[in-house]
Tab-separated table of C-alpha atoms and ligand atoms in Angstrom:
chain	number	residue	atom	x	y	z
A	1	MET	CA	-7.328	3.664	15.857
A	2	ILE	CA	-8.508	1.870	12.736
A	3	LEU	CA	-7.575	2.096	9.051
A	4	ARG	CA	-10.687	4.202	8.355
A	5	ASP	CA	-9.080	6.969	10.460
A	6	ILE	CA	-6.033	7.009	8.145
A	7	LEU	CA	-8.196	6.917	5.006
A	8	ARG	CA	-10.250	9.873	6.287
A	9	THR	CA	-7.194	12.129	5.976
A	10	LYS	CA	-5.390	10.308	3.180
A	11	GLY	CA	-8.401	9.832	0.907
A	12	SER	CA	-9.606	6.826	-1.039
A	13	SER	CA	-7.820	7.250	-4.377
A	14	VAL	CA	-5.872	4.216	-5.572
A	15	HIS	CA	-3.451	4.321	-8.505
A	16	SER	CA	-4.026	1.396	-10.830
A	17	ILE	CA	-2.784	-0.155	-14.074
A	18	HIS	CA	-3.972	-2.768	-16.577
A	19	PRO	CA	-2.303	-6.223	-16.657
A	20	SER	CA	-1.359	-5.751	-20.318
A	21	ALA	CA	0.698	-2.615	-19.560
A	22	THR	CA	4.492	-2.846	-19.660
A	23	LEU	CA	6.836	-2.559	-16.685
A	24	ALA	CA	8.255	0.613	-18.280
A	25	GLU	CA	4.758	2.134	-17.956
A	26	VAL	CA	4.648	0.993	-14.313
A	27	VAL	CA	7.931	2.802	-13.619
A	28	ASN	CA	6.577	5.987	-15.236
A	29	ARG	CA	3.361	5.816	-13.170
A	30	LEU	CA	5.213	5.143	-9.913
A	31	VAL	CA	7.425	8.167	-10.552
A	32	GLU	CA	4.490	10.330	-11.707
A	33	HIS	CA	2.421	9.535	-8.603
A	34	ASN	CA	5.408	9.319	-6.245
A	35	CYS	CA	4.193	5.982	-4.853
A	36	GLY	CA	5.563	2.441	-4.509
A	37	SER	CA	2.766	0.268	-5.838
A	38	LEU	CA	-0.064	0.064	-8.339
A	39	VAL	CA	-3.161	-2.071	-7.988
A	40	VAL	CA	-3.690	-4.110	-11.160
A	41	CYS	CA	-7.276	-3.845	-12.431
A	42	GLU	CA	-9.112	-5.463	-15.324
A	43	ASN	CA	-12.801	-4.790	-16.036
A	44	GLU	CA	-12.905	-2.707	-12.845
A	45	GLN	CA	-11.859	-5.745	-10.791
A	46	MET	CA	-8.605	-5.969	-8.826
A	47	VAL	CA	-6.591	-8.844	-10.278
A	48	GLY	CA	-3.211	-8.189	-8.651
A	49	ILE	CA	-0.679	-5.760	-7.243
A	50	ILE	CA	2.693	-4.667	-8.603
A	51	THR	CA	5.309	-2.862	-6.507
A	52	GLU	CA	8.840	-1.480	-6.767
A	53	ARG	CA	10.077	-4.855	-5.478
A	54	ASP	CA	8.544	-6.636	-8.500
A	55	ILE	CA	10.293	-4.172	-10.836
A	56	LEU	CA	13.621	-4.892	-9.117
A	57	ARG	CA	13.017	-8.640	-9.490
A	58	ALA	CA	12.240	-8.195	-13.205
A	59	CYS	CA	15.449	-6.153	-13.618
A	60	ALA	CA	17.477	-8.894	-11.928
A	61	PHE	CA	16.307	-11.497	-14.430
A	62	ASN	CA	18.305	-11.309	-17.617
A	63	GLY	CA	16.592	-11.029	-20.950
A	64	GLY	CA	14.351	-8.282	-22.229
A	65	THR	CA	13.888	-4.680	-21.302
A	66	LEU	CA	11.195	-3.281	-19.006
A	67	ALA	CA	9.441	-2.025	-22.136
A	68	GLU	CA	9.090	-5.649	-23.297
A	69	LYS	CA	7.888	-7.150	-19.997
A	70	LEU	CA	4.206	-7.168	-19.053
A	71	VAL	CA	2.562	-6.410	-15.734
A	72	ARG	CA	0.620	-9.702	-15.834
A	73	ASP	CA	3.897	-11.689	-15.753
A	74	SER	CA	5.404	-9.819	-12.794
A	75	MET	CA	2.427	-8.956	-10.564
A	76	THR	CA	1.327	-10.795	-7.414
A	77	THR	CA	-2.148	-12.224	-7.910
A	78	ASN	CA	-2.801	-13.523	-4.395
A	79	VAL	CA	-3.435	-10.059	-2.928
A	80	THR	CA	-3.595	-9.569	0.831
A	81	ILE	CA	-6.302	-7.017	1.548
A	82	GLY	CA	-7.461	-5.036	4.573
A	83	SER	CA	-10.765	-3.639	5.777
A	84	PRO	CA	-11.374	-0.036	6.932
A	85	ASP	CA	-12.359	-1.495	10.318
A	86	ASP	CA	-9.027	-3.304	10.861
A	87	SER	CA	-6.955	-1.938	13.729
A	88	ILE	CA	-3.628	-0.257	13.019
A	89	GLY	CA	-1.892	-2.660	15.411
A	90	ASP	CA	-3.221	-5.750	13.595
A	91	THR	CA	-2.284	-4.195	10.231
A	92	MET	CA	1.309	-3.612	11.378
A	93	GLY	CA	1.465	-7.293	12.374
A	94	LEU	CA	-0.012	-8.446	9.055
A	95	MET	CA	2.370	-6.337	6.956
A	96	THR	CA	5.368	-7.476	8.995
A	97	ASP	CA	4.404	-11.174	8.878
A	98	ARG	CA	3.761	-11.136	5.117
A	99	ARG	CA	6.662	-8.778	4.341
A	100	ILE	CA	4.462	-6.416	2.342
A	101	ARG	CA	4.413	-2.624	2.438
A	102	HIS	CA	1.163	-2.008	0.584
A	103	LEU	CA	-2.371	-3.021	1.533
A	104	PRO	CA	-5.384	-2.396	-0.711
A	105	ILE	CA	-8.471	-1.733	1.425
A	106	LEU	CA	-11.774	-3.236	0.324
A	107	GLU	CA	-15.209	-2.321	1.628
A	108	GLU	CA	-18.301	-4.133	0.347
A	109	GLY	CA	-16.190	-5.635	-2.435
A	110	LYS	CA	-14.980	-2.240	-3.704
A	111	LEU	CA	-11.567	-0.589	-3.392
A	112	ALA	CA	-11.778	1.968	-0.599
A	113	GLY	CA	-8.127	3.051	-0.551
A	114	LEU	CA	-4.560	1.848	-0.167
A	115	ILE	CA	-2.544	1.904	3.045
A	116	SER	CA	1.247	1.846	2.855
A	117	ILE	CA	3.633	1.001	5.658
A	118	GLY	CA	4.561	4.702	5.617
A	119	ASP	CA	0.941	5.656	6.378
A	120	VAL	CA	0.917	3.230	9.316
A	121	VAL	CA	4.221	4.537	10.706
A	122	LYS	CA	3.036	8.162	10.345
A	123	SER	CA	-0.191	7.397	12.176
A	124	GLN	CA	1.671	5.648	15.035
A	125	HIS	CA	4.137	8.543	15.226
A	126	ASP	CA	1.317	11.137	15.390
A	127	ASN	CA	-0.443	9.154	18.139
A	128	LEU	CA	2.753	8.836	20.168
A	129	GLU	CA	3.374	12.589	19.878
A	130	VAL	CA	-0.099	13.357	21.250
A	131	GLU	CA	0.320	10.800	24.055
A	132	ASN	CA	3.763	12.212	24.893
A	133	HIS	CA	2.369	15.759	25.000
A	134	LEU	CA	-0.514	14.727	27.285
A	135	LEU	CA	1.802	12.799	29.627
A	136	LYS	CA	4.216	15.761	29.873
A	137	ASN	CA	1.324	18.101	30.694
A	138	TYR	CA	0.070	15.632	33.318
A	139	ILE	CA	3.494	15.304	34.961
A	140	GLN	CA	4.055	19.091	34.993
A	141	SER	CA	0.604	19.939	36.390
B	201	LIG	P1	6.262	-4.463	-1.148
B	201	LIG	O1	7.116	-4.708	0.071
B	201	LIG	O2	4.871	-4.001	-0.784
B	201	LIG	O3	6.914	-3.586	-2.173
B	201	LIG	O4	6.021	-5.869	-1.866
B	201	LIG	C1	6.887	-6.983	-1.762
B	201	LIG	C2	6.270	-8.132	-2.575
B	201	LIG	O5	4.980	-8.443	-2.051
B	201	LIG	C3	6.039	-7.810	-4.054
B	201	LIG	O6	6.265	-9.007	-4.787
B	201	LIG	C4	4.590	-7.404	-4.136
B	201	LIG	O7	3.962	-7.705	-5.376
B	201	LIG	C5	3.973	-8.222	-3.030
B	201	LIG	N1	2.890	-7.489	-2.390
B	201	LIG	C6	2.872	-6.197	-1.987
B	201	LIG	N2	1.710	-5.872	-1.432
B	201	LIG	C7	0.968	-6.990	-1.460
B	201	LIG	C8	-0.343	-7.325	-1.020
B	201	LIG	N3	-1.154	-6.443	-0.418
B	201	LIG	N4	-0.783	-8.592	-1.231
B	201	LIG	C9	0.022	-9.520	-1.826
B	201	LIG	N5	1.254	-9.274	-2.252
B	201	LIG	C10	1.732	-8.031	-2.073
């Protein structure tokens, strides 16, 4: 199984935000889209990623409200990306090693989707269910 298989069912839409937006706007978007991260884009280029964890960190620092803090000051700019042809096993390893739960997927330099750790777990769970079903049938036949 590769990431392209997940994207085929999940789709390629990626929620994004501009670096000059405020963290209060990020919170509203995360709630609106029921997701945990936004890709930060400027001039149609990905320049960073901002997640729930970054919002928590900003809350922990005293001084200023979320409405006064900007995405550009809280985002991660060194974005780890994946390719649609990456295996799900390798992706689980990458996300675990780097302690990230969100992976923008790029194909030919363009955003082709976003895979979350939840998508990876769901895919593994579905595969195990099928394998379990086949093994049970094999044993009973
Ligand atoms: P997460 O566990 O995905 O909520 O993110 C934990 C931290 O890693 C946050 O500071 C994020 O900005 C950062 N982060 C999340 N995804 C990525 C990624 N694909 N590349 C680089 N940093 C990331």
